[in-house]
Amino acid sequence: MTIDAVSPRRISHPVFARCYTLLSAVTEAAGASAHRDELLAGLRGEVIEVGPGNGRNFAHYPPEVTGVLAVEPEPYLRRMAARAASEAQIPVRVVEGDADRLPAADQRFDAGVASLVLCSVPHPERSLSELFRVVRPGGQLRFYEHVRAEDGRHARLQDWVDHLWPRVAGGCHTGRDTVAAIEAAGFVVERERRFFFQPSVLAKPVAPHVIGIARRP
Ligand SMILES: C[S@@+](CC[C@H](N)C(=O)[O-])C[C@H]1O[C@@H](n2cnc3c(N)ncnc32)[C@H](O)[C@@H]1O
């Protein structure tokens, strides 16, 4: 798999990265592991995953996936992802990079994967436009994200906590309308399942989730 040279913006969240790695063991057992199976079921071919974190998706890719380019800007998480990649059943290449400027050629991939990441990128519309660029026509975007609550009171809670939350959670915003952003980027959402997932009481602002499939026309 060839990679185009792009110098990435420096993103470093050393405390969040370590906390996320520890907490992810709990959230996987509470249900995230099953969500990742649902997210990735049926994928095949060449895949680009943005912001893989510590690589929790890698063990869930089906064997029909021939390669994954995993673009992670945060140094500690990138090291953890490289470790997970070395244990994956399919070839995974972890590289430094930024979802806003993906190090890949146009229409290079059969699918893009965004899981729990469009909440954290600084410019979701840019990241989605980059995913649209690198996925081939007819290819898919698989997404698993916490999203803006449909209930007004819950959405107001999200707006309120968002004054502080991004500062302690690696830039994560609780109340983004990510499905609308996916559609605005030009993808056509073919399937979405909305549900609540709240592994701890503190996770209420990020409880509304969606798993879905969108297609690049
Ligand atoms: C909450 S973690 C999710 C990690 C992983 N995707 C998962 O499903 O567990 C958010 C991830 O987004 C990454 N991220 C933040 N800004 C990014 C950017 N501009 N480009 C790519 N990834 C980014 C973080 O480094 C981190 O790995």
Coordinates of C-alpha atoms and ligand atoms in Angstrom, one line a residue:
M1 CA 0.0 0.0 0.0
T2 CA 1.6 3.3 -1.0
I3 CA 1.3 6.4 1.1
D4 CA 1.4 9.9 -0.1
A5 CA 3.7 12.2 1.9
V6 CA 1.7 14.8 3.9
S7 CA 3.2 16.5 7.0
P8 CA 0.6 16.1 9.8
R9 CA -0.4 18.6 12.4
R10 CA 0.9 17.7 15.8
I11 CA -1.8 16.4 18.1
S12 CA -0.8 15.2 21.5
H13 CA -3.1 14.4 24.5
P14 CA -0.8 12.3 26.7
V15 CA -3.1 12.2 29.8
F16 CA -6.3 11.5 27.8
A17 CA -4.6 8.9 25.7
R18 CA -3.5 6.9 28.7
C19 CA -6.9 7.2 30.4
Y20 CA -8.7 6.2 27.2
T21 CA -6.5 3.1 26.9
L22 CA -7.3 2.1 30.4
L23 CA -11.1 2.9 30.2
S24 CA -11.4 1.2 26.8
A25 CA -11.0 -2.2 28.5
V26 CA -14.2 -1.4 30.6
T27 CA -16.2 -0.1 27.7
E28 CA -15.3 -3.0 25.4
A29 CA -16.6 -5.4 28.0
A30 CA -19.7 -3.3 28.5
G31 CA -20.8 -3.5 24.9
A32 CA -18.3 -1.6 22.6
S33 CA -16.8 -4.9 21.5
A34 CA -20.1 -6.1 20.1
H35 CA -20.7 -2.6 18.5
R36 CA -17.4 -3.0 16.6
D37 CA -18.5 -6.4 15.3
E38 CA -21.6 -4.7 14.0
L39 CA -19.7 -1.7 12.6
L40 CA -17.3 -3.9 10.5
A41 CA -19.4 -6.9 9.5
G42 CA -19.3 -7.6 5.8
L43 CA -16.5 -5.2 5.0
R44 CA -14.0 -6.3 2.3
G45 CA -11.1 -5.0 0.3
E46 CA -8.9 -2.0 1.2
V47 CA -9.9 0.1 4.1
I48 CA -8.8 3.4 5.7
E49 CA -9.6 4.0 9.4
V50 CA -9.2 7.5 10.8
G51 CA -8.2 8.0 14.4
P52 CA -8.0 4.3 15.4
G53 CA -6.9 5.2 18.9
N54 CA -5.4 2.2 20.6
G55 CA -6.6 -0.1 17.8
R56 CA -9.6 -1.6 19.4
N57 CA -11.3 -2.2 15.9
F58 CA -8.4 -4.2 14.5
A59 CA -9.4 -7.5 15.9
H60 CA -12.9 -7.1 14.5
Y61 CA -12.1 -6.7 10.8
P62 CA -13.4 -9.7 8.8
P63 CA -10.9 -11.8 6.9
E64 CA -12.2 -10.4 3.5
V65 CA -10.5 -7.1 4.4
T66 CA -7.2 -7.2 2.5
G67 CA -5.5 -4.2 4.2
V68 CA -6.2 -1.4 6.6
L69 CA -4.4 2.0 6.6
A70 CA -4.9 3.4 10.1
V71 CA -4.2 7.1 10.4
E72 CA -3.6 8.2 14.1
P73 CA -2.1 11.5 15.0
E74 CA -1.6 11.0 18.8
P75 CA 1.8 9.5 19.6
Y76 CA 0.9 7.3 22.6
L77 CA -2.3 6.0 20.9
R78 CA -0.3 5.4 17.7
R79 CA 2.1 3.2 19.6
M80 CA -0.8 1.2 21.2
A81 CA -2.4 0.9 17.7
A82 CA 0.9 -0.4 16.2
R83 CA 1.0 -3.1 19.0
A84 CA -2.7 -4.1 18.2
A85 CA -1.9 -4.1 14.5
S86 CA 0.9 -6.6 15.1
E87 CA -1.6 -9.0 16.6
A88 CA -4.4 -8.5 14.0
Q89 CA -5.5 -11.3 11.7
I90 CA -5.5 -8.9 8.7
P91 CA -2.7 -6.6 7.5
V92 CA -2.9 -3.2 9.3
R93 CA -0.5 -0.4 8.7
V94 CA -0.5 2.4 11.3
V95 CA 0.8 5.8 10.2
E96 CA 1.0 9.3 11.6
G97 CA -1.5 11.6 10.0
D98 CA -4.6 13.8 10.3
A99 CA -8.1 13.1 9.3
D100 CA -8.3 16.6 7.8
R101 CA -5.4 15.8 5.4
L102 CA -5.4 12.1 4.8
P103 CA -2.1 10.7 3.5
A104 CA -3.7 8.8 0.6
A105 CA -4.6 9.2 -3.1
D106 CA -8.1 9.9 -4.4
Q107 CA -10.5 7.0 -4.5
R108 CA -7.9 4.6 -3.2
F109 CA -10.1 2.6 -0.8
D110 CA -13.1 0.4 -0.9
A111 CA -14.3 1.8 2.5
G112 CA -13.5 4.3 5.2
V113 CA -14.1 3.7 8.9
A114 CA -14.8 6.3 11.6
S115 CA -15.4 5.1 15.1
L116 CA -15.8 7.5 18.0
V117 CA -13.6 9.9 16.2
L118 CA -15.8 12.5 14.4
C119 CA -16.6 13.8 17.8
S120 CA -12.9 14.6 18.3
V121 CA -11.6 15.9 15.0
P122 CA -11.4 19.7 15.0
H123 CA -13.2 20.1 11.6
P124 CA -15.6 17.2 11.0
E125 CA -16.7 18.6 7.7
R126 CA -13.0 18.6 6.5
S127 CA -12.4 15.1 7.7
L128 CA -15.6 13.8 6.0
S129 CA -14.7 15.6 2.8
E130 CA -11.3 13.8 3.0
L131 CA -13.0 10.4 3.6
F132 CA -15.2 11.1 0.6
R133 CA -12.1 11.9 -1.5
V134 CA -10.2 8.7 -0.7
V135 CA -13.2 6.3 -0.9
R136 CA -14.0 5.0 -4.4
P137 CA -17.4 5.7 -6.0
G138 CA -19.7 3.0 -4.7
G139 CA -17.5 2.5 -1.7
Q140 CA -18.7 2.7 1.9
L141 CA -18.2 4.8 5.0
R142 CA -18.8 2.7 8.2
F143 CA -19.5 4.8 11.2
Y144 CA -19.9 4.2 15.0
E145 CA -20.2 7.5 16.8
H146 CA -21.8 9.1 19.8
V147 CA -24.0 11.8 18.5
R148 CA -26.4 14.7 19.3
A149 CA -29.4 13.6 21.4
E150 CA -32.7 13.6 19.7
D151 CA -34.3 14.6 23.0
G152 CA -34.1 18.4 23.6
R153 CA -33.3 18.2 27.3
H154 CA -30.5 15.8 26.7
A155 CA -29.2 17.9 23.8
R156 CA -29.1 20.9 26.1
L157 CA -27.1 18.9 28.6
Q158 CA -24.6 18.1 25.8
D159 CA -24.4 21.8 24.9
W160 CA -23.7 22.7 28.5
V161 CA -21.0 20.1 29.2
D162 CA -19.3 20.9 25.9
H163 CA -18.0 24.1 27.5
L164 CA -15.6 21.8 29.5
W165 CA -15.7 18.3 28.1
P166 CA -13.4 18.8 25.0
R167 CA -10.7 20.1 27.3
V168 CA -10.5 16.9 29.4
A169 CA -11.5 14.4 26.7
G170 CA -9.0 14.9 24.0
G171 CA -11.1 17.4 22.0
C172 CA -14.3 15.3 22.1
H173 CA -17.5 17.2 21.6
T174 CA -20.6 15.4 23.0
G175 CA -23.4 16.9 20.9
R176 CA -22.3 16.9 17.2
D177 CA -25.0 16.0 14.6
T178 CA -22.6 13.6 12.9
V179 CA -25.1 11.8 10.7
A180 CA -26.2 15.2 9.2
A181 CA -22.5 16.0 8.6
I182 CA -21.9 12.6 6.8
E183 CA -24.8 13.5 4.5
A184 CA -23.6 17.0 4.0
A185 CA -20.2 15.6 2.8
G186 CA -22.0 13.8 0.0
F187 CA -22.4 10.3 1.4
V188 CA -25.8 8.6 1.2
V189 CA -26.7 7.0 4.5
E190 CA -28.1 3.5 3.8
R191 CA -28.4 2.1 7.3
E192 CA -28.3 3.6 10.7
R193 CA -29.2 2.2 14.1
R194 CA -29.5 4.6 17.0
F195 CA -29.2 3.5 20.6
F196 CA -28.1 4.5 24.1
F197 CA -24.8 3.2 25.4
Q198 CA -23.8 4.4 28.8
P199 CA -21.2 2.2 30.5
S200 CA -20.9 4.6 33.5
V201 CA -23.0 7.4 35.1
L202 CA -20.4 10.0 33.9
A203 CA -21.0 8.9 30.3
K204 CA -24.6 10.3 30.1
P205 CA -23.7 13.2 27.8
V206 CA -22.2 10.7 25.3
A207 CA -24.9 8.0 25.6
P208 CA -26.7 8.6 22.3
H209 CA -24.9 6.5 19.7
V210 CA -25.3 5.5 16.1
I211 CA -23.9 2.7 14.0
G212 CA -24.3 2.9 10.3
I213 CA -23.3 2.5 6.7
A214 CA -23.2 5.3 4.2
R215 CA -22.2 5.0 0.5
R216 CA -20.2 7.3 -1.7
P217 CA -22.4 7.7 -4.9
Ligands
LIG1 C1 -12.2 8.6 21.5 S1 -10.8 8.2 20.6 C2 -11.5 6.8 19.6 C3 -10.5 5.9 19.2 C4 -11.0 4.7 18.3 N1 -11.4 5.2 17.0 C5 -12.0 3.8 19.0 O1 -13.0 3.5 18.3 O2 -11.8 3.5 20.1 C6 -10.7 9.5 19.5 C7 -9.6 9.3 18.5 O3 -9.6 10.4 17.5 C8 -8.3 10.7 17.3 N2 -8.2 12.1 16.6 C9 -8.3 13.3 17.2 N3 -8.1 14.3 16.3 C10 -7.8 13.6 15.1 C11 -7.5 14.1 13.8 N4 -7.4 15.4 13.5 N5 -7.2 13.2 12.9 C12 -7.3 11.8 13.1 N6 -7.6 11.3 14.4 C13 -7.9 12.2 15.3 C14 -7.6 10.7 18.6 O4 -6.2 10.7 18.6 C15 -8.2 9.4 19.1 O5 -7.4 8.3 18.6

